[in-house]
Short mmCIF file of C-alpha atoms in Angstrom, two decimals:
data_model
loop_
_atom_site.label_atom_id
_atom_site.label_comp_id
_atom_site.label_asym_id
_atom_site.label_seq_id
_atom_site.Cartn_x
_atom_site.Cartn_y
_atom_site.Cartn_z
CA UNK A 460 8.05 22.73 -14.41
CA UNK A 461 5.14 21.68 -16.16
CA UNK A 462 3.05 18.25 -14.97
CA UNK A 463 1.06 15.84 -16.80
CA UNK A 464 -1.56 13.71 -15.35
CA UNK A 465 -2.28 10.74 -18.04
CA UNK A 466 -5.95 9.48 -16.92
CA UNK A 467 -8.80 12.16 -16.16
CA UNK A 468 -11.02 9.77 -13.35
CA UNK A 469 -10.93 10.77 -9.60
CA UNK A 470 -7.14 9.71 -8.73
CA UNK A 471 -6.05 11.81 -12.05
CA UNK A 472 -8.05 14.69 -11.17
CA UNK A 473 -7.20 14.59 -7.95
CA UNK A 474 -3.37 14.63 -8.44
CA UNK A 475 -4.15 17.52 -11.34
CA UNK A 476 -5.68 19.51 -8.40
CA UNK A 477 -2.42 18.89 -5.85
CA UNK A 478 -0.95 20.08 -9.20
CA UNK A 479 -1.97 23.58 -10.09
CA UNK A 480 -2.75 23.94 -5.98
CA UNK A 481 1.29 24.03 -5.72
CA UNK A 482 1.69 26.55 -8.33
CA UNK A 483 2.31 23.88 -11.73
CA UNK A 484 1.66 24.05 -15.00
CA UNK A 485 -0.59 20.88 -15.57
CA UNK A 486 -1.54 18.97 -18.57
CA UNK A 487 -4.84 16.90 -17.61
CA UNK A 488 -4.84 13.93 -20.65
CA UNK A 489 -7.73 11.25 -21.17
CA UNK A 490 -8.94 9.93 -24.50
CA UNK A 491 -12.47 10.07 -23.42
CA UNK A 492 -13.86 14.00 -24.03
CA UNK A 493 -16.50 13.15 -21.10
CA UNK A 494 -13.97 12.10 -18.45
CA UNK A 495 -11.80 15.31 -18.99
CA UNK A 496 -15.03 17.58 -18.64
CA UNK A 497 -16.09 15.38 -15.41
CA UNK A 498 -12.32 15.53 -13.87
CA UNK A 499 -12.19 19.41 -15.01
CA UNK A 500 -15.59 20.17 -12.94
CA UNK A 501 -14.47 17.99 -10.03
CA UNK A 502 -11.27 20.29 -9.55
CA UNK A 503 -13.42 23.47 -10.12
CA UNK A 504 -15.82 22.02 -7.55
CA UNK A 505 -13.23 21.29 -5.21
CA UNK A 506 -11.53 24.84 -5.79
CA UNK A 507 -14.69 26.33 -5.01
CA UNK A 508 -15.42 24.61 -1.76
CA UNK A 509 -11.89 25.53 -0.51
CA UNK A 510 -12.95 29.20 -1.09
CA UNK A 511 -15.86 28.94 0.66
CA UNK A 512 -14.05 27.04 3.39
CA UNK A 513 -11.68 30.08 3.44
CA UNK A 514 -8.81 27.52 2.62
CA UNK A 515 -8.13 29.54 -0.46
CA UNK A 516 -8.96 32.80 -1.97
CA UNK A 517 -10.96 33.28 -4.83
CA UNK A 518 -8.24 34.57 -7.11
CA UNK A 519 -5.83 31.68 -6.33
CA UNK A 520 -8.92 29.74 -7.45
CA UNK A 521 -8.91 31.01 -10.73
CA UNK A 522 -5.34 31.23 -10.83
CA UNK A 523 -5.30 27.49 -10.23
CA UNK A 524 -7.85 26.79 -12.84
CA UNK A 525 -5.99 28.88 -15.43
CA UNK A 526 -2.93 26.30 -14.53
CA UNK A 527 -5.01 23.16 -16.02
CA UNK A 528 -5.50 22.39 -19.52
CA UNK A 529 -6.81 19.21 -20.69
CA UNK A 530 -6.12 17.16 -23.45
CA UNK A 531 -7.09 14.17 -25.25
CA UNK A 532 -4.38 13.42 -27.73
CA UNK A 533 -1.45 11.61 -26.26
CA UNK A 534 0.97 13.39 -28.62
CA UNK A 535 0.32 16.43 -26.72
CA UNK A 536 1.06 15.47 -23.13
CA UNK A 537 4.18 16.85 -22.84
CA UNK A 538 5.84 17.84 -19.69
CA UNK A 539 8.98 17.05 -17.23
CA UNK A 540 7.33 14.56 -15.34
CA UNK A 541 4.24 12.51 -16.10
CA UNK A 542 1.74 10.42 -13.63
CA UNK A 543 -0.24 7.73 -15.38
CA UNK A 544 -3.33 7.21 -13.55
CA UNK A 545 -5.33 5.17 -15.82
CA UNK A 546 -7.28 2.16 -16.22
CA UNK A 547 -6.07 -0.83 -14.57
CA UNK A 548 -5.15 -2.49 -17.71
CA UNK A 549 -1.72 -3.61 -18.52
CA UNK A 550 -1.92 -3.42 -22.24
CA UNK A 551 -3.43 0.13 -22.23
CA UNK A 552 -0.65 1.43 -19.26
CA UNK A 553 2.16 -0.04 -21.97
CA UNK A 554 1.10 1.31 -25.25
CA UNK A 555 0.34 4.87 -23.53
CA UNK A 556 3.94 4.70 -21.89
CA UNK A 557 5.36 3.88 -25.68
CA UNK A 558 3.27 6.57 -26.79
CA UNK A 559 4.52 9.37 -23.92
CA UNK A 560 7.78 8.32 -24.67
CA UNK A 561 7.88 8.83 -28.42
CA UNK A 562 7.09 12.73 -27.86
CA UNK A 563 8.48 13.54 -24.72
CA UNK A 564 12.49 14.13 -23.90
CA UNK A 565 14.45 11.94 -22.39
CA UNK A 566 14.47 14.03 -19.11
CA UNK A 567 11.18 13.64 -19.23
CA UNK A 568 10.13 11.52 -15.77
CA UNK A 569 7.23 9.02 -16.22
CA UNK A 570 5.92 7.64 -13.09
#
């Protein structure tokens, strides 16, 4: 199964890093180049203090990370199920729904 995570801020990262945790393919999407590079270091920060916490090992750290790629073109978020975790903005949650749903299947869930 492969999961996308529409919004790249610290709810979107965090549900990327539940994501790839569990063993998921994981599409990370935000339109803004800076907020996927922030969310992307957040994960690999949070990966790295569960190795040092023992939580994890260091290969199912990288593992995990290998799991994660991150996008900023809508038209390549493509998965079986999709969580939008953007802005707060009704107008921006609509047209990126219209948008997920113009290149995705109809199987495709979109929570």
């Amino acid at each position: 199964m492969k999961v996308g995570i529409a919004g790249a801020g610290v709810m979107g990262a965090g549900i990327a890093l539940s994501s790839i945790q569990a063993g998921y393919q994981t599409l990370l999407f935000d339109v803004n180049e800076a907020a996927l590079e922030k969310g992307k270091s957040y994960i690999r920060k949070e990966l790295d203090k569960a190795v040092e916490k023992g939580k994890i090992t260091a290969e199912k750290a990288v593992e995990s990370m290998q799991l994660l790629t991150t996008v900023n073109d809508a038209s390549a978020l493509q998965a079986d199920i999709i969580i939008e975790a953007v802005l707060e903005n009704l107008e921006i949650k609509q047209t990126l729904f219209k948008q997920l749903e113009a290149v995705n299947s109809p199987e495709c869930v979109l929570a």
